[in-house]
Amino acid sequence: MSRYIIAVRRWWVIPIALAVLVLMCGSVGTSEIPVPSLVGGMVGARLAYFTPVLIVVAVMYCLERQLREAESTAVAHVRLYDNGALILTVVLTHAAGLVVGMDVARNVTLLLAIALLTRRLANEATAAASGLLLLIFNLILGRAYQPGGHPSHVWWALPLYPAESLAAWLVAVVLFAFALKLSGAGRSN
C-alpha cells in the first residue's frame, strides 16, 4: 500500500507544496495588491492571502490520481490513507503557520474543507478552483467599513478574520472534520 500512496497518489507532492508556500510567503512578505470592493474603493490584499490555494491544488492533484480497479479490490481502504494524509497536511501546514502566519494555516484548513465538499459534488478541478473563488469572493464582498471609516470584514468572511479569532478557527476545524467525514462516505477513493 505504501507504493500505491507514493507512486499513484503521489502524496510526496504535499511537502514540496508546503515548502513552496513557505518560500512564497517569505518572499512576498507583507506586499499587497489592490482589489476592488463592492462597498466602494480599492482595498489592499496581502499576496500571502492567496497562497493556501497552492496546498489545495496539490491535495486535489493527489486525490485525483487513482486506479479505481485496484482500489475497489484492495484489502486496506485507500480513503483511510487519504484521510490520514489530509489530516497530516493540515498538521504540517499549522507547523508552517508558525513561520508564515497562522491565518494562512487556518485558511488552508478552511479551503481544504470547501474543496473536499465541492469534490463530493463535482470533481477535483472544480474543487481546486472553489478555494480561489472563495478567497476572491470574500475580498470583493466580505469587506465593510466601521463607523470610524476603518476597513473591516463582515461576519461571514472567515478568510479575512485575524489569525487570533477563535470563532474562525472553530468553524474551519468543524467544517474540515465534517468534510472529512462526508468525503469518505459513499465515494470510494
Coordinates of N, CA and C in Angstrom, one line a residue:
M1 N 0.8 -1.2 0.0 CA 0.0 0.0 0.0 C 0.9 1.3 0.0
S2 N 2.0 1.2 0.6 CA 2.9 2.4 0.6 C 3.4 2.7 -0.8
R3 N 3.6 1.7 -1.6 CA 3.9 2.0 -3.0 C 2.8 2.7 -3.7
Y4 N 1.6 2.3 -3.4 CA 0.4 2.9 -4.0 C 0.3 4.4 -3.6
I5 N 0.6 4.7 -2.4 CA 0.5 6.1 -1.8 C 1.6 6.9 -2.5
I6 N 2.8 6.3 -2.7 CA 3.9 7.1 -3.2 C 3.8 7.2 -4.8
A7 N 3.6 6.1 -5.4 CA 3.6 6.0 -6.9 C 2.3 6.5 -7.6
V8 N 1.2 6.1 -7.0 CA -0.1 6.5 -7.7 C -0.6 7.8 -7.1
R9 N -0.9 7.8 -5.8 CA -1.5 9.0 -5.2 C -0.5 10.2 -5.2
R10 N 0.8 9.9 -5.0 CA 1.9 10.9 -5.0 C 1.7 11.9 -3.9
W11 N 1.5 11.4 -2.7 CA 1.3 12.3 -1.5 C 2.6 13.0 -1.2
W12 N 3.8 12.6 -1.8 CA 5.0 13.3 -1.6 C 5.0 14.7 -2.2
V13 N 4.0 15.0 -2.9 CA 3.9 16.4 -3.5 C 3.5 17.4 -2.4
I14 N 2.9 17.0 -1.4 CA 2.4 17.9 -0.3 C 3.6 18.6 0.4
P15 N 4.6 17.9 0.9 CA 5.7 18.6 1.5 C 6.4 19.6 0.5
I16 N 6.4 19.3 -0.7 CA 7.0 20.2 -1.7 C 6.1 21.4 -1.8
A17 N 4.8 21.2 -1.9 CA 3.9 22.4 -1.9 C 4.0 23.2 -0.7
L18 N 4.2 22.6 0.5 CA 4.4 23.4 1.7 C 5.7 24.2 1.7
A19 N 6.7 23.6 1.2 CA 8.0 24.3 1.0 C 7.8 25.5 0.1
V20 N 7.1 25.3 -1.0 CA 6.8 26.4 -1.9 C 6.0 27.5 -1.2
L21 N 5.0 27.1 -0.4 CA 4.2 28.1 0.3 C 5.0 28.9 1.3
V22 N 5.9 28.2 2.0 CA 6.8 29.0 2.9 C 7.7 29.9 2.2
L23 N 8.3 29.5 1.1 CA 9.2 30.3 0.3 C 8.4 31.5 -0.3
M24 N 7.2 31.3 -0.8 CA 6.4 32.4 -1.4 C 6.0 33.4 -0.4
C25 N 5.5 32.9 0.8 CA 5.1 33.8 1.9 C 6.3 34.6 2.4
G26 N 7.5 34.0 2.4 CA 8.7 34.7 2.8 C 9.2 35.7 1.8
S27 N 9.0 35.4 0.6 CA 9.5 36.3 -0.5 C 8.5 37.5 -0.7
V28 N 7.2 37.3 -0.6 CA 6.3 38.4 -0.8 C 6.1 39.2 0.5
G29 N 6.3 38.6 1.6 CA 6.2 39.3 2.9 C 4.8 39.9 3.1
T30 N 4.8 41.2 3.3 CA 3.5 41.9 3.5 C 3.1 42.7 2.3
S31 N 3.6 42.4 1.1 CA 3.3 43.1 -0.1 C 1.8 42.9 -0.4
E32 N 1.2 44.0 -0.9 CA -0.3 44.0 -1.1 C -0.5 44.3 -2.6
I33 N -1.7 43.8 -3.1 CA -2.2 44.2 -4.4 C -3.6 44.8 -4.2
P34 N -3.9 45.8 -5.0 CA -5.2 46.4 -4.9 C -6.3 45.5 -5.4
V35 N -7.4 45.4 -4.7 CA -8.6 44.6 -5.1 C -9.8 45.5 -5.0
P36 N -10.6 45.5 -6.0 CA -11.8 46.3 -6.0 C -12.8 45.7 -5.0
S37 N -13.6 46.6 -4.4 CA -14.6 46.2 -3.4 C -15.9 46.7 -3.8
L38 N -16.9 45.9 -3.6 CA -18.3 46.4 -3.9 C -18.8 47.4 -2.9
V39 N -18.2 47.5 -1.8 CA -18.6 48.6 -0.8 C -18.0 49.9 -1.1
G40 N -17.1 49.9 -2.1 CA -16.5 51.2 -2.6 C -15.0 51.2 -2.4
G41 N -14.4 51.7 -3.5 CA -12.9 51.9 -3.4 C -12.1 50.6 -3.7
M42 N -10.9 50.8 -3.6 CA -9.9 49.7 -3.8 C -9.3 49.5 -2.4
V43 N -9.3 48.2 -2.0 CA -8.6 47.8 -0.8 C -7.5 46.9 -1.1
G44 N -6.5 46.9 -0.2 CA -5.4 46.0 -0.5 C -5.5 44.6 0.1
A45 N -5.0 43.7 -0.6 CA -5.0 42.3 -0.1 C -3.5 41.8 -0.1
R46 N -3.1 41.2 1.0 CA -1.7 40.6 1.0 C -1.6 39.5 0.0
L47 N -0.5 39.5 -0.7 CA -0.3 38.4 -1.6 C -0.3 37.0 -1.0
A48 N 0.2 37.0 0.3 CA 0.2 35.7 1.0 C -1.2 35.2 1.3
Y49 N -2.2 36.0 1.2 CA -3.6 35.6 1.4 C -4.0 34.6 0.3
F50 N -3.4 34.6 -0.8 CA -3.7 33.6 -1.9 C -2.9 32.3 -1.9
T51 N -1.9 32.2 -1.0 CA -1.0 31.1 -1.1 C -1.7 29.8 -0.6
P52 N -2.7 29.8 0.2 CA -3.3 28.5 0.6 C -3.9 27.7 -0.6
V53 N -4.1 28.4 -1.7 CA -4.6 27.7 -2.9 C -3.6 26.7 -3.4
L54 N -2.3 27.0 -3.2 CA -1.2 26.0 -3.6 C -1.4 24.7 -2.9
I55 N -1.7 24.7 -1.7 CA -1.9 23.4 -0.9 C -3.2 22.7 -1.4
V56 N -4.2 23.4 -1.6 CA -5.5 22.8 -2.1 C -5.3 22.2 -3.5
V57 N -4.6 22.9 -4.4 CA -4.3 22.3 -5.7 C -3.5 21.1 -5.6
A58 N -2.5 21.1 -4.7 CA -1.6 19.9 -4.6 C -2.4 18.7 -4.0
V59 N -3.3 19.0 -3.1 CA -4.1 17.9 -2.5 C -5.1 17.3 -3.5
M60 N -5.7 18.2 -4.3 CA -6.7 17.7 -5.3 C -5.9 17.0 -6.4
Y61 N -4.7 17.3 -6.7 CA -3.9 16.6 -7.6 C -3.7 15.1 -7.1
C62 N -3.3 15.0 -5.8 CA -3.1 13.7 -5.2 C -4.4 12.9 -5.2
L63 N -5.5 13.5 -4.8 CA -6.8 12.8 -4.8 C -7.3 12.3 -6.1
E64 N -6.9 13.1 -7.2 CA -7.4 12.8 -8.5 C -6.7 11.5 -9.0
R65 N -5.5 11.3 -8.6 CA -4.7 10.2 -9.1 C -5.2 8.9 -8.4
Q66 N -5.8 8.0 -9.2 CA -6.3 6.8 -8.6 C -6.4 5.7 -9.7
L67 N -6.4 4.5 -9.2 CA -6.7 3.3 -10.0 C -7.9 2.7 -9.4
R68 N -9.1 3.0 -10.0 CA -10.3 2.5 -9.4 C -10.4 1.0 -9.2
E69 N -9.9 0.2 -10.2 CA -10.0 -1.2 -10.1 C -9.1 -1.7 -8.9
A70 N -7.9 -1.2 -8.8 CA -7.1 -1.6 -7.7 C -7.6 -1.2 -6.3
E71 N -8.2 0.0 -6.3 CA -8.8 0.5 -5.0 C -10.0 -0.3 -4.6
S72 N -10.8 -0.7 -5.5 CA -12.0 -1.5 -5.2 C -11.7 -2.9 -4.7
T73 N -10.5 -3.4 -5.1 CA -10.2 -4.8 -4.6 C -9.1 -4.8 -3.5
A74 N -8.7 -3.6 -3.1 CA -7.6 -3.5 -2.1 C -8.1 -4.0 -0.7
V75 N -7.2 -4.6 0.0 CA -7.5 -5.1 1.3 C -7.7 -3.9 2.3
A76 N -6.8 -2.9 2.2 CA -6.9 -1.7 3.0 C -7.7 -0.7 2.3
H77 N -8.5 0.1 3.0 CA -9.3 1.1 2.4 C -8.4 2.3 2.1
V78 N -8.3 2.7 0.8 CA -7.5 3.8 0.4 C -8.0 5.1 1.0
R79 N -9.3 5.2 1.2 CA -9.8 6.5 1.8 C -9.3 6.7 3.2
L80 N -9.0 5.7 3.9 CA -8.4 5.9 5.3 C -7.0 6.5 5.2
Y81 N -6.3 6.0 4.2 CA -4.9 6.6 4.0 C -5.1 8.0 3.5
D82 N -6.0 8.3 2.6 CA -6.3 9.6 2.2 C -6.6 10.6 3.3
N83 N -7.5 10.1 4.2 CA -7.9 11.0 5.3 C -6.7 11.2 6.2
G84 N -5.9 10.2 6.4 CA -4.7 10.4 7.2 C -3.8 11.4 6.6
A85 N -3.6 11.3 5.3 CA -2.8 12.3 4.5 C -3.3 13.7 4.6
L86 N -4.7 13.8 4.5 CA -5.3 15.1 4.7 C -5.1 15.7 6.1
I87 N -5.2 14.9 7.1 CA -5.0 15.4 8.4 C -3.5 15.8 8.6
L88 N -2.6 14.9 8.1 CA -1.2 15.3 8.2 C -0.9 16.5 7.4
T89 N -1.5 16.8 6.3 CA -1.3 18.0 5.6 C -1.7 19.2 6.4
V90 N -2.9 19.1 7.1 CA -3.3 20.3 7.9 C -2.3 20.5 9.1
V91 N -1.9 19.4 9.7 CA -0.9 19.5 10.8 C 0.4 20.1 10.3
L92 N 0.9 19.7 9.2 CA 2.1 20.2 8.7 C 2.0 21.7 8.3
T93 N 0.8 22.0 7.8 CA 0.5 23.4 7.4 C 0.5 24.3 8.7
H94 N 0.0 23.8 9.8 CA 0.0 24.5 11.0 C 1.4 24.7 11.6
A95 N 2.3 23.7 11.4 CA 3.7 23.8 11.7 C 4.3 24.9 10.9
A96 N 4.0 24.9 9.6 CA 4.5 26.0 8.7 C 3.9 27.3 9.0
G97 N 2.7 27.3 9.6 CA 2.0 28.5 10.0 C 2.7 29.3 11.1
L98 N 3.6 28.7 11.8 CA 4.4 29.4 12.8 C 5.4 30.3 12.1
V99 N 5.7 30.0 10.9 CA 6.6 30.8 10.1 C 5.9 31.8 9.2
V100 N 4.8 31.4 8.5 CA 4.1 32.2 7.6 C 2.9 32.9 8.1
G101 N 2.5 32.5 9.2 CA 1.3 33.2 9.8 C 0.2 32.2 10.0
M102 N -0.4 32.2 11.2 CA -1.5 31.2 11.5 C -2.8 31.5 10.7
D103 N -2.9 32.7 10.2 CA -4.1 32.9 9.3 C -4.0 32.1 8.0
V104 N -2.8 31.9 7.5 CA -2.6 31.1 6.3 C -2.9 29.7 6.6
A105 N -2.5 29.2 7.8 CA -2.8 27.8 8.2 C -4.3 27.6 8.3
R106 N -5.0 28.5 9.0 CA -6.4 28.4 9.1 C -7.1 28.4 7.8
N107 N -6.7 29.3 6.9 CA -7.3 29.4 5.6 C -7.0 28.1 4.7
V108 N -5.9 27.5 4.9 CA -5.7 26.2 4.3 C -6.7 25.2 4.8
T109 N -6.9 25.1 6.1 CA -7.9 24.2 6.6 C -9.3 24.5 6.1
L110 N -9.6 25.7 6.0 CA -11.0 26.1 5.5 C -11.1 25.8 4.1
L111 N -10.1 26.1 3.3 CA -10.2 25.9 1.8 C -10.2 24.4 1.5
L112 N -9.4 23.6 2.3 CA -9.4 22.2 2.1 C -10.8 21.6 2.4
A113 N -11.5 22.1 3.4 CA -12.8 21.7 3.7 C -13.8 22.0 2.6
I114 N -13.7 23.2 2.1 CA -14.6 23.6 1.0 C -14.3 22.8 -0.3
A115 N -13.0 22.5 -0.5 CA -12.6 21.7 -1.7 C -13.1 20.3 -1.6
L116 N -13.0 19.7 -0.4 CA -13.5 18.4 -0.2 C -15.0 18.3 -0.4
L117 N -15.7 19.3 0.1 CA -17.2 19.3 -0.1 C -17.5 19.5 -1.6
T118 N -16.8 20.4 -2.2 CA -17.0 20.6 -3.7 C -16.7 19.4 -4.5
R119 N -15.6 18.7 -4.1 CA -15.2 17.5 -4.8 C -16.3 16.4 -4.7
R120 N -17.0 16.4 -3.6 CA -18.1 15.4 -3.4 C -19.2 15.6 -4.4
L121 N -19.4 16.9 -4.8 CA -20.5 17.3 -5.7 C -20.0 17.3 -7.1
A122 N -18.8 17.6 -7.3 CA -18.3 17.8 -8.7 C -17.0 17.0 -8.9
N123 N -15.9 17.6 -9.2 CA -14.7 16.9 -9.5 C -13.5 17.7 -8.8
E124 N -12.3 17.1 -9.0 CA -11.1 17.7 -8.4 C -10.8 19.1 -8.9
A125 N -10.9 19.3 -10.2 CA -10.6 20.6 -10.8 C -11.5 21.7 -10.3
T126 N -12.8 21.3 -10.2 CA -13.8 22.3 -9.7 C -13.5 22.6 -8.2
A127 N -13.1 21.5 -7.5 CA -12.8 21.7 -6.1 C -11.6 22.6 -5.8
A128 N -10.6 22.4 -6.7 CA -9.4 23.3 -6.5 C -9.7 24.7 -6.9
A129 N -10.6 25.0 -7.8 CA -11.0 26.3 -8.2 C -11.9 27.0 -7.2
S130 N -12.6 26.1 -6.4 CA -13.6 26.7 -5.5 C -12.9 27.5 -4.4
G131 N -11.7 27.0 -4.0 CA -10.9 27.8 -3.0 C -10.5 29.2 -3.4
L132 N -10.0 29.3 -4.6 CA -9.7 30.6 -5.2 C -10.9 31.5 -5.3
L133 N -12.0 30.9 -5.8 CA -13.2 31.7 -5.9 C -13.7 32.2 -4.5
L134 N -13.6 31.3 -3.5 CA -14.0 31.8 -2.2 C -13.1 32.9 -1.7
L135 N -11.8 32.9 -1.9 CA -11.0 33.9 -1.5 C -11.3 35.3 -2.2
I136 N -11.5 35.2 -3.5 CA -11.8 36.4 -4.3 C -13.2 36.9 -3.9
F137 N -14.2 36.0 -3.7 CA -15.5 36.4 -3.3 C -15.4 37.1 -1.9
N138 N -14.6 36.6 -1.0 CA -14.5 37.3 0.3 C -13.9 38.7 0.2
L139 N -12.9 38.8 -0.7 CA -12.2 40.1 -0.8 C -13.2 41.1 -1.4
I140 N -14.0 40.7 -2.4 CA -14.8 41.7 -3.1 C -16.1 42.0 -2.3
L141 N -16.7 41.0 -1.7 CA -18.0 41.2 -1.0 C -17.9 41.2 0.5
G142 N -16.8 40.7 1.1 CA -16.7 40.5 2.5 C -16.1 41.6 3.3
R143 N -15.8 42.7 2.6 CA -15.2 43.9 3.3 C -16.3 44.9 3.7
A144 N -16.1 45.5 4.8 CA -17.1 46.5 5.2 C -16.2 47.7 5.9
Y145 N -16.9 48.7 6.2 CA -16.2 49.8 6.9 C -16.9 50.1 8.2
Q146 N -16.1 50.2 9.3 CA -16.6 50.6 10.6 C -17.1 52.0 10.6
P147 N -17.8 52.4 11.6 CA -18.3 53.8 11.6 C -17.2 54.8 11.6
G148 N -16.0 54.4 12.1 CA -14.8 55.3 12.1 C -14.2 55.4 10.7
G149 N -14.6 54.6 9.8 CA -14.0 54.6 8.4 C -12.9 53.6 8.2
H150 N -12.6 52.8 9.2 CA -11.6 51.8 9.1 C -12.2 50.6 8.4
P151 N -11.4 50.0 7.5 CA -11.9 48.8 6.8 C -12.0 47.6 7.8
S152 N -13.0 46.8 7.6 CA -13.2 45.6 8.5 C -13.7 44.5 7.6
H153 N -14.2 43.5 8.2 CA -14.8 42.4 7.4 C -16.2 42.1 8.0
V154 N -17.0 41.5 7.1 CA -18.4 41.1 7.6 C -18.3 39.8 8.3
W155 N -19.3 39.4 9.0 CA -19.3 38.3 9.9 C -19.0 36.9 9.1
W156 N -19.4 36.8 7.9 CA -19.3 35.5 7.2 C -18.0 35.4 6.4
A157 N -17.2 36.4 6.3 CA -16.0 36.3 5.6 C -14.8 35.7 6.4
L158 N -14.9 34.4 6.6 CA -13.9 33.8 7.5 C -12.4 33.9 7.1
P159 N -12.1 33.9 5.8 CA -10.7 34.0 5.5 C -10.1 35.4 5.8
L160 N -11.0 36.4 6.0 CA -10.5 37.7 6.3 C -10.3 38.0 7.8
Y161 N -10.8 37.0 8.7 CA -10.7 37.2 10.1 C -9.2 37.2 10.5
P162 N -8.9 37.9 11.6 CA -7.5 37.8 12.0 C -7.1 36.4 12.5
A163 N -5.8 36.1 12.6 CA -5.4 34.8 13.0 C -5.8 34.4 14.4
E164 N -6.0 35.3 15.3 CA -6.3 35.0 16.6 C -7.8 34.9 16.9
S165 N -8.6 34.9 15.9 CA -10.1 34.8 16.0 C -10.4 33.3 16.3
L166 N -10.9 33.0 17.5 CA -11.3 31.7 17.9 C -12.5 31.2 17.1
A167 N -13.4 32.1 16.9 CA -14.6 31.6 16.1 C -14.3 31.2 14.7
A168 N -13.4 31.9 14.0 CA -13.0 31.4 12.7 C -12.2 30.1 12.7
W169 N -11.4 29.9 13.7 CA -10.7 28.6 13.9 C -11.7 27.5 14.1
L170 N -12.6 27.7 15.0 CA -13.6 26.7 15.3 C -14.4 26.3 14.1
V171 N -14.9 27.3 13.3 CA -15.7 27.0 12.1 C -14.8 26.2 11.1
A172 N -13.5 26.6 10.9 CA -12.7 26.0 10.0 C -12.4 24.5 10.4
V173 N -12.2 24.3 11.7 CA -11.9 22.9 12.1 C -13.2 22.0 12.0
V174 N -14.3 22.6 12.4 CA -15.6 21.8 12.4 C -15.9 21.5 10.9
L175 N -15.8 22.5 10.0 CA -16.1 22.3 8.6 C -15.1 21.2 8.0
F176 N -13.8 21.3 8.4 CA -12.9 20.3 7.9 C -13.2 18.9 8.4
A177 N -13.6 18.7 9.7 CA -14.0 17.4 10.2 C -15.2 16.9 9.5
F178 N -16.2 17.8 9.2 CA -17.4 17.4 8.5 C -17.1 17.0 7.1
A179 N -16.2 17.7 6.4 CA -15.8 17.4 5.1 C -15.1 16.1 5.0
L180 N -14.2 15.8 6.0 CA -13.5 14.5 6.0 C -14.5 13.4 6.2
K181 N -15.5 13.5 7.1 CA -16.5 12.5 7.3 C -17.3 12.3 6.0
L182 N -17.7 13.4 5.4 CA -18.6 13.3 4.3 C -17.9 12.8 3.0
S183 N -16.6 13.2 2.9 CA -15.9 12.7 1.7 C -15.6 11.2 1.7
G184 N -15.5 10.6 2.9 CA -15.3 9.2 2.9 C -16.6 8.4 2.8
A185 N -17.7 9.0 3.0 CA -19.0 8.2 3.0 C -19.6 8.2 1.6
G186 N -19.6 7.1 1.0 CA -20.3 6.9 -0.3 C -19.4 7.1 -1.5
R187 N -18.2 7.6 -1.4 CA -17.3 7.7 -2.6 C -16.0 7.0 -2.3
S188 N -15.8 5.9 -3.0 CA -14.6 5.1 -2.7 C -13.4 5.7 -3.5
N189 N -12.5 6.2 -2.7 CA -11.3 6.8 -3.3 C -10.2 5.8 -3.4

